[in-house]
Short mmCIF file of N, CA and C in Angstrom, two decimals:
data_model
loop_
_atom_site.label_atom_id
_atom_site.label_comp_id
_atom_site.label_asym_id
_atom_site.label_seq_id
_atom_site.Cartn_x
_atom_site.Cartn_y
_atom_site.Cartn_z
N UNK V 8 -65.05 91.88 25.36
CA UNK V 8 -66.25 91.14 25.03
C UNK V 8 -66.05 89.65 25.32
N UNK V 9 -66.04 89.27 26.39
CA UNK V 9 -65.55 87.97 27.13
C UNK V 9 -67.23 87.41 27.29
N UNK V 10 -67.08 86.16 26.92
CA UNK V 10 -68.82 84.74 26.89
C UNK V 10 -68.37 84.43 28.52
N UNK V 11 -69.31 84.87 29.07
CA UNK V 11 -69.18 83.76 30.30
C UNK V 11 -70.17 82.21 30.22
N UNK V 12 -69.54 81.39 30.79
CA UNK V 12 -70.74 80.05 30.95
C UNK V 12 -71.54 79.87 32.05
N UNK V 13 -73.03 80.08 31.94
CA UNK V 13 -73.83 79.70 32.97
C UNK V 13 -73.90 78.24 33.57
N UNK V 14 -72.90 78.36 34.57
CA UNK V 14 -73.14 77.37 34.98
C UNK V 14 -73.76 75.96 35.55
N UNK V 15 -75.09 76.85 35.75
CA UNK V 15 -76.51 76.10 36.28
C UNK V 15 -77.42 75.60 34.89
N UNK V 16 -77.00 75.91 33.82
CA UNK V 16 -77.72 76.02 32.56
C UNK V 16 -77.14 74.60 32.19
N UNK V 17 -78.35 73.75 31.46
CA UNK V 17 -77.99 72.44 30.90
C UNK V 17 -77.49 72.78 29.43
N UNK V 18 -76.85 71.67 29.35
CA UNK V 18 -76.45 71.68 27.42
C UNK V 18 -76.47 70.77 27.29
N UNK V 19 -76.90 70.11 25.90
CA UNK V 19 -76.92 68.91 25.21
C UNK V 19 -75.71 68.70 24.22
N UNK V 20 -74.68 67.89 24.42
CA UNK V 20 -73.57 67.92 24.15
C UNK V 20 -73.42 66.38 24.00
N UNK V 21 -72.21 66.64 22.64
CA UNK V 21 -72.27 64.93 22.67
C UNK V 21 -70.65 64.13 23.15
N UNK V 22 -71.09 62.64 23.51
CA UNK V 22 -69.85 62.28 24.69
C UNK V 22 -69.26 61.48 23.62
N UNK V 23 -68.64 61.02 23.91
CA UNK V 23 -67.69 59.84 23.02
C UNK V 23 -68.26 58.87 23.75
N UNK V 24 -68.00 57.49 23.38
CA UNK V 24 -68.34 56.12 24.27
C UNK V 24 -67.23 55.24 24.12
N UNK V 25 -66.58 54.91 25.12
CA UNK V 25 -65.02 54.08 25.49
C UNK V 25 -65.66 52.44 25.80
N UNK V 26 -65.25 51.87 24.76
CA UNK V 26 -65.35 50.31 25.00
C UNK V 26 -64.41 49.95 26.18
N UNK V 27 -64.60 48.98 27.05
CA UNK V 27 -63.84 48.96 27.90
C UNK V 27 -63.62 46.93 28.04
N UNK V 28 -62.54 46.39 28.07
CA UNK V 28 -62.29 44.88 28.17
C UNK V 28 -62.42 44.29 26.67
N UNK V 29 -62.44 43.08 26.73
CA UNK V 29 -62.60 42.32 25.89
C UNK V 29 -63.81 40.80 26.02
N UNK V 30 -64.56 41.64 24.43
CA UNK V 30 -65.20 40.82 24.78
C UNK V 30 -65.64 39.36 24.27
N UNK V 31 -66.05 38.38 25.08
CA UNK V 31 -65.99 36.76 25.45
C UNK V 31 -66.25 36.52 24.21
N UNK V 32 -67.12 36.52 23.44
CA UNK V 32 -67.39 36.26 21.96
C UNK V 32 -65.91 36.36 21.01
N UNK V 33 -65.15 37.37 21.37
CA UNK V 33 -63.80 37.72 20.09
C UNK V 33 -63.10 36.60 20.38
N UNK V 34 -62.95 35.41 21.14
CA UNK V 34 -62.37 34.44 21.68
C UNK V 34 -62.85 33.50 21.24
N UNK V 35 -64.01 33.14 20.73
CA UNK V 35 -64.64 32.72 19.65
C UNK V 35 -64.87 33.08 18.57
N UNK V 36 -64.16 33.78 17.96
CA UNK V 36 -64.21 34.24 16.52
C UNK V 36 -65.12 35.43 16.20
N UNK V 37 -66.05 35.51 17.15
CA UNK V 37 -67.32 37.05 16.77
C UNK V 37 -65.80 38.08 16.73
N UNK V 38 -67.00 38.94 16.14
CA UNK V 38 -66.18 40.77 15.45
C UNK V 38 -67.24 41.62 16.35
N UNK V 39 -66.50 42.65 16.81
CA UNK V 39 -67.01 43.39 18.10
C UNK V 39 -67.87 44.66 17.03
N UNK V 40 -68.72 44.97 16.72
CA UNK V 40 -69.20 45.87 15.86
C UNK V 40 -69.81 47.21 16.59
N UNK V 41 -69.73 48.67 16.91
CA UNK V 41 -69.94 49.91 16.91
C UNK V 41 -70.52 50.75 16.01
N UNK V 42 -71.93 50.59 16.52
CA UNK V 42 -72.76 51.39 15.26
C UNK V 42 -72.68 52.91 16.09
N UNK V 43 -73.07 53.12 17.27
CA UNK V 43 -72.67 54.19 17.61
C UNK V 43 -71.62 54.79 18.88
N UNK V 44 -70.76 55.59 18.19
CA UNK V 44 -69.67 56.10 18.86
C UNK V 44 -69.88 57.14 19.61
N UNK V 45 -70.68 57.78 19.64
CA UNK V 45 -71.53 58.95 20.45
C UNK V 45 -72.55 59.05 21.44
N UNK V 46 -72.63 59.36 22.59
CA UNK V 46 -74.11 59.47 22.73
C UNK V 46 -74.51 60.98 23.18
N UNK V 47 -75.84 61.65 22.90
CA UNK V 47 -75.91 62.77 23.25
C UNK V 47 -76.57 63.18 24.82
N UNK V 48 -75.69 63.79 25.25
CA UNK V 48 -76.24 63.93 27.10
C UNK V 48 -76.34 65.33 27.54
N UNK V 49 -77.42 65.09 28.25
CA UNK V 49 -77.79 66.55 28.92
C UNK V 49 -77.35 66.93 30.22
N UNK V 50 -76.61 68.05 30.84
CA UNK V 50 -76.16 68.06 32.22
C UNK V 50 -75.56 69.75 31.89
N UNK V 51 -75.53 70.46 33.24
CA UNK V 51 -74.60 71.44 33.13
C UNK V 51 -73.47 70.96 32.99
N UNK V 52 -72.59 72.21 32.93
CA UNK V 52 -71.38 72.18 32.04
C UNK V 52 -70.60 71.44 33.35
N UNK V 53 -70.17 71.51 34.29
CA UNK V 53 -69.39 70.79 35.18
C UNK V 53 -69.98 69.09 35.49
N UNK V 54 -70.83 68.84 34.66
CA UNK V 54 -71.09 67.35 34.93
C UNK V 54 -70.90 67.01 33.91
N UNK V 55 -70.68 67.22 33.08
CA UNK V 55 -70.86 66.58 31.49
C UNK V 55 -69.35 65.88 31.71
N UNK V 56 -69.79 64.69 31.14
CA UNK V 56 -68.43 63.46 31.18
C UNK V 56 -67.52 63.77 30.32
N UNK V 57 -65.98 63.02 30.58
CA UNK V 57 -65.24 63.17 29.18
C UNK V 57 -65.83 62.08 28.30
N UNK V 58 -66.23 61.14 28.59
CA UNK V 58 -66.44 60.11 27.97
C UNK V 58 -67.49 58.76 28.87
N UNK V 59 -68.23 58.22 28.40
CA UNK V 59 -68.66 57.47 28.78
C UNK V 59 -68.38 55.33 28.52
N UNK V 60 -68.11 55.21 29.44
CA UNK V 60 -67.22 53.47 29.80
C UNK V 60 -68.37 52.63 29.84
N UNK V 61 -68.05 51.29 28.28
CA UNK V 61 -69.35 50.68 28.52
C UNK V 61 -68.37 49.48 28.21
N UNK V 62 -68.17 48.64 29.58
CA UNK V 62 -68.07 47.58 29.76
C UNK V 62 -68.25 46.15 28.81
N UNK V 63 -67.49 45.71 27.89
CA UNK V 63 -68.02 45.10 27.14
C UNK V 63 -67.47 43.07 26.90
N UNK V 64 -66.76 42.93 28.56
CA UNK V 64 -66.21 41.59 28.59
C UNK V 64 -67.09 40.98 28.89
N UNK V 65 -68.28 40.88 29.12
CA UNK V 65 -69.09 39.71 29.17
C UNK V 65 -70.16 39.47 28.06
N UNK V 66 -70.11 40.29 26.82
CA UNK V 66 -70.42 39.77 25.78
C UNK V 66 -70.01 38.69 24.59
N UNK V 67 -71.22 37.67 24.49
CA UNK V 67 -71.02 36.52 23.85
C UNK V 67 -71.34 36.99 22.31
N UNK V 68 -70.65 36.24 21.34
CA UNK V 68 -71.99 36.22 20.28
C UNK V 68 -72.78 36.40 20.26
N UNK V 69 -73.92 37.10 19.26
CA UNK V 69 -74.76 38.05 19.19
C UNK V 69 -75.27 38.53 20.39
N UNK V 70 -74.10 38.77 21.33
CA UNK V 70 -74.83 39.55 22.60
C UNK V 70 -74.53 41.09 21.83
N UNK V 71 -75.51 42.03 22.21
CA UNK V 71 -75.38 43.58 21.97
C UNK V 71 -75.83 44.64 23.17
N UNK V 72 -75.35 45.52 23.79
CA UNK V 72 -75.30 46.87 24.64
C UNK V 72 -76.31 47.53 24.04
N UNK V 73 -77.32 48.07 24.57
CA UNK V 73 -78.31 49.25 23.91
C UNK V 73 -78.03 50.40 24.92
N UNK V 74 -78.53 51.82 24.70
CA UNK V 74 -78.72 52.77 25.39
C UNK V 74 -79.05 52.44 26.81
N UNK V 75 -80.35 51.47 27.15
CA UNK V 75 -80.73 51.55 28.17
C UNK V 75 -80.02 50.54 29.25
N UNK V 76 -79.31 49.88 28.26
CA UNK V 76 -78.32 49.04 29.44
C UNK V 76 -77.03 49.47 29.87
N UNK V 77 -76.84 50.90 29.75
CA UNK V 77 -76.27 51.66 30.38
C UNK V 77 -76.21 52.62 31.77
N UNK V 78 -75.50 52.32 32.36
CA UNK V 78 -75.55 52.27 33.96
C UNK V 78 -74.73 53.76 33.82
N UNK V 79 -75.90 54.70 34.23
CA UNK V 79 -75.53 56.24 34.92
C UNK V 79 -74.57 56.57 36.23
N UNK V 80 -73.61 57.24 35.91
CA UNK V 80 -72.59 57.68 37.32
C UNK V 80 -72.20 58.33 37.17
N UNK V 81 -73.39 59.22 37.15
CA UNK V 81 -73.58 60.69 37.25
C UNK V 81 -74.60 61.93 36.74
N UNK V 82 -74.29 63.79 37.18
CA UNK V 82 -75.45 63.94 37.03
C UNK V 82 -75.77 64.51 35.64
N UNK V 83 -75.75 63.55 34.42
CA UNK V 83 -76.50 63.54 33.39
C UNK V 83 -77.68 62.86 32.78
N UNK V 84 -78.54 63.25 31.73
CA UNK V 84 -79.28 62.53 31.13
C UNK V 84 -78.88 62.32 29.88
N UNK V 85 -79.18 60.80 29.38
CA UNK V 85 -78.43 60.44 27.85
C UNK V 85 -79.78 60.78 26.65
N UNK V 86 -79.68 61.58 26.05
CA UNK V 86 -80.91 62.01 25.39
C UNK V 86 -81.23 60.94 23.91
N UNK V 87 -80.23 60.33 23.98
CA UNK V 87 -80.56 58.86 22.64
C UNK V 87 -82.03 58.13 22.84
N UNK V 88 -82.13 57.37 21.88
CA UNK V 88 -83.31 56.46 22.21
C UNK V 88 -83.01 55.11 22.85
N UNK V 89 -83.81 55.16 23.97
CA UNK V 89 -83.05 54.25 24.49
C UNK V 89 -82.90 52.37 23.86
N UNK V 90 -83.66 51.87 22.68
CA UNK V 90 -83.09 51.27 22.07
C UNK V 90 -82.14 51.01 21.08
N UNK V 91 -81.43 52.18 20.78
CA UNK V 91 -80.27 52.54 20.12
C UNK V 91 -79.29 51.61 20.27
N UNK V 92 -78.69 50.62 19.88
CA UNK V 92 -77.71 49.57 19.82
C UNK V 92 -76.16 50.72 19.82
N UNK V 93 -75.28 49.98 20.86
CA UNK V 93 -73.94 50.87 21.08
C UNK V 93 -72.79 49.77 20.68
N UNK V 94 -73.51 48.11 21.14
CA UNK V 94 -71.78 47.74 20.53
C UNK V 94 -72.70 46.40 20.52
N UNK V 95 -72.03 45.46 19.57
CA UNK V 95 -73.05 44.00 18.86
C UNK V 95 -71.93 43.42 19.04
N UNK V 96 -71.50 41.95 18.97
CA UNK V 96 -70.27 40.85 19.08
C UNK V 96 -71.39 39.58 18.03
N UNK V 97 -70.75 40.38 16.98
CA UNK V 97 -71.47 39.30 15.34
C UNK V 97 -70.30 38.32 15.44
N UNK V 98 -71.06 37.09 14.55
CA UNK V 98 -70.47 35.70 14.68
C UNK V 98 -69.41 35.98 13.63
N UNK V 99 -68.34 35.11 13.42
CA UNK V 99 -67.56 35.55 12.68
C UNK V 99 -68.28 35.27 10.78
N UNK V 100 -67.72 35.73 10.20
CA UNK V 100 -67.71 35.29 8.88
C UNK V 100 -66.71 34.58 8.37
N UNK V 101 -67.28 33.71 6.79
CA UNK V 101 -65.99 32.96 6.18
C UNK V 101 -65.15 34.04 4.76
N UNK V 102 -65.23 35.05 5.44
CA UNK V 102 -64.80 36.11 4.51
C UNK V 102 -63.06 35.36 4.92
N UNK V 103 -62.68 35.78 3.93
CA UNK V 103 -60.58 35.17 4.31
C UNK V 103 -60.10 35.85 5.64
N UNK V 104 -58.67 35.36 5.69
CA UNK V 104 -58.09 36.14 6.78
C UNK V 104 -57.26 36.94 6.16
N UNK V 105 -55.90 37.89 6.70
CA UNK V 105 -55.62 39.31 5.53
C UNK V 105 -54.53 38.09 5.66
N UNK V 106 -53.86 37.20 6.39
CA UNK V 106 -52.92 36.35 5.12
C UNK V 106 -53.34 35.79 4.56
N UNK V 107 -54.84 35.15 4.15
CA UNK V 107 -54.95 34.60 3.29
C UNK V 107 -55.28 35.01 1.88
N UNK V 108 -55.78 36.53 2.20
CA UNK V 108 -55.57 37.68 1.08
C UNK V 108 -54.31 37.85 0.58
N UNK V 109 -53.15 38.30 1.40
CA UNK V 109 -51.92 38.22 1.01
C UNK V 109 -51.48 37.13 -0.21
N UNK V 110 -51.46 36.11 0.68
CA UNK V 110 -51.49 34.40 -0.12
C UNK V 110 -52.01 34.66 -1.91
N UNK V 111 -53.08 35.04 -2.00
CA UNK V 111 -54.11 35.43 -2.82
C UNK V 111 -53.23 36.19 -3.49
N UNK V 112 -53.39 37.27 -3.60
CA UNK V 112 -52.63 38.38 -4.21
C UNK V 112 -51.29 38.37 -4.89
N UNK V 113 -50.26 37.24 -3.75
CA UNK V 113 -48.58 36.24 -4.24
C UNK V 113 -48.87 36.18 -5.36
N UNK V 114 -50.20 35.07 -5.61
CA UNK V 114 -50.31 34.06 -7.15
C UNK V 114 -50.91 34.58 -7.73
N UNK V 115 -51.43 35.62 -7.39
CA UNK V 115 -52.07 36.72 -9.08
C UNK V 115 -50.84 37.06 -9.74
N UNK V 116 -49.69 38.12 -8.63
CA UNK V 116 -48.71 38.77 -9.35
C UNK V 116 -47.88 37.53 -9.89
N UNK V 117 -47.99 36.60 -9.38
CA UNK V 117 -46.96 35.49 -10.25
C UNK V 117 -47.55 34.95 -11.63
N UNK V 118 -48.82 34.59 -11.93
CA UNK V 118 -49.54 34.71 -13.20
C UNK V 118 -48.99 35.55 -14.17
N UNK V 119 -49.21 35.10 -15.38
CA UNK V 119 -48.93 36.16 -16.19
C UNK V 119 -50.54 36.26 -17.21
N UNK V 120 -50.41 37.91 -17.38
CA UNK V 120 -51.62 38.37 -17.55
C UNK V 120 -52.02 37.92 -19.23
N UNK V 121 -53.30 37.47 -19.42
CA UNK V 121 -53.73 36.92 -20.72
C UNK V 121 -53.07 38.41 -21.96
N UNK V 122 -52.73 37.72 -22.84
CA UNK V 122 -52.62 39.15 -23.94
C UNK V 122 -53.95 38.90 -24.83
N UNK V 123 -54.47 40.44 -24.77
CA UNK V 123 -56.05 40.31 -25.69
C UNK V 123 -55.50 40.30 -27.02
N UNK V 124 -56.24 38.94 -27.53
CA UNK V 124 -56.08 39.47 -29.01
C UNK V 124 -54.74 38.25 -29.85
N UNK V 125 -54.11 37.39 -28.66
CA UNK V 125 -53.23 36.95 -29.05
C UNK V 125 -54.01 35.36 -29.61
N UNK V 126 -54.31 34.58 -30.26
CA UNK V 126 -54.53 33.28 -29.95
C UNK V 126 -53.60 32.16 -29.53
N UNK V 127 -54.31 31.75 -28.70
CA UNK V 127 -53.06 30.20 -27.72
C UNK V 127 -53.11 29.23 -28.89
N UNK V 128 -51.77 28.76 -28.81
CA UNK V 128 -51.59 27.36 -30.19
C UNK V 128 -52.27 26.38 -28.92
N UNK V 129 -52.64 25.73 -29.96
CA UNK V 129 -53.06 24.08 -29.44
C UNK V 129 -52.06 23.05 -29.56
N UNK V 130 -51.76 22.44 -28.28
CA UNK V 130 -50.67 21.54 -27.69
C UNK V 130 -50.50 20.52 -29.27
N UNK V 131 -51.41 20.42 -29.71
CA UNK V 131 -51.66 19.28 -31.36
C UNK V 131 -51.56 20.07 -32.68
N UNK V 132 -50.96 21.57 -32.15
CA UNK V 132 -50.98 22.65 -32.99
C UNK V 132 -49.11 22.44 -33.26
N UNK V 133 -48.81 22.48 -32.05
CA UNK V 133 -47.39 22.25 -31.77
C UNK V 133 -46.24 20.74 -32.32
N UNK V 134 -47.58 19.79 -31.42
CA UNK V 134 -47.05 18.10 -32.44
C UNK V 134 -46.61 18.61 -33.62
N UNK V 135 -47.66 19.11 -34.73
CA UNK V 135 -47.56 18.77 -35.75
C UNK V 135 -46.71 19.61 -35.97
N UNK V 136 -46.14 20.60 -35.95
CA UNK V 136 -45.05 21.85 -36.10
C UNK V 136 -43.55 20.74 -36.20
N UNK V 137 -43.49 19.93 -34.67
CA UNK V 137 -42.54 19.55 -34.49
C UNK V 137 -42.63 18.11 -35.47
N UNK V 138 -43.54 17.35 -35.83
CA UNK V 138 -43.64 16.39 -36.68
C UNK V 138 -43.01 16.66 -37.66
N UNK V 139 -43.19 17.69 -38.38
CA UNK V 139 -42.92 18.50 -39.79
C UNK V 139 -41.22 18.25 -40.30
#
């Protein structure tokens, strides 16, 4: 009981999408963002891609790739909408950097943690102790 595949028969199958370069914006601080990693394409089974290459070194800050600015090479159709956003280059944020999280994190564990419940003497709590 062997499936054969019709070969002439289309399928809608979904591709992966391969960022390809680096892009001009990350050189300026933008973050390269991927809302979608997929796209779904129609072709018989001997055309269907391993993956589809979307060029992404000449994006600036808020430059973004949609579906339709995708350049076909070959014989499929991409069944997405073609304003579907594939890759954005957002400006950076002033969120920290992970050493400056690190940094952060040093001088917590070096703190020592409040005790609930204890009350702190007052520095004039102490004078007078030592006055005594």
């Amino acid at each position: 009981d062997f499936l054969a595949i019709n070969m002439t028969e289309e399928r809608t199958v979904e591709v992966p999408v391969q960022l390809v370069g680096e892009a001009v914006g990350t050189k300026e601080g933008g973050v390269v963002e991927q809302p979608l990693f997929n796209l779904e394409v129609t072709a018989t089974p001997d055309n269907i891609p391993e993956s589809i290459e979307v060029d992404i070194s000449e994006l600036e800050i808020n430059d973004s790739l949609s579906v339709e600015d995708i350049k076909v090479s070959g014989d499929f159709t991409i069944e997405n909408e073609a304003s579907d956003s594939i890759v954005t280059v957002v400006p950076p944020t002033d969120e920290p950097t992970e050493e400056e999280i690190e940094a952060m994190a040093g001088e917590a564990a070096t703190e020592e943690p409040e005790v609930v419940g204890e009350e702190k003497e007052d520095e004039s709590d102490e004078d007078q102790k030592e006055d005594e």
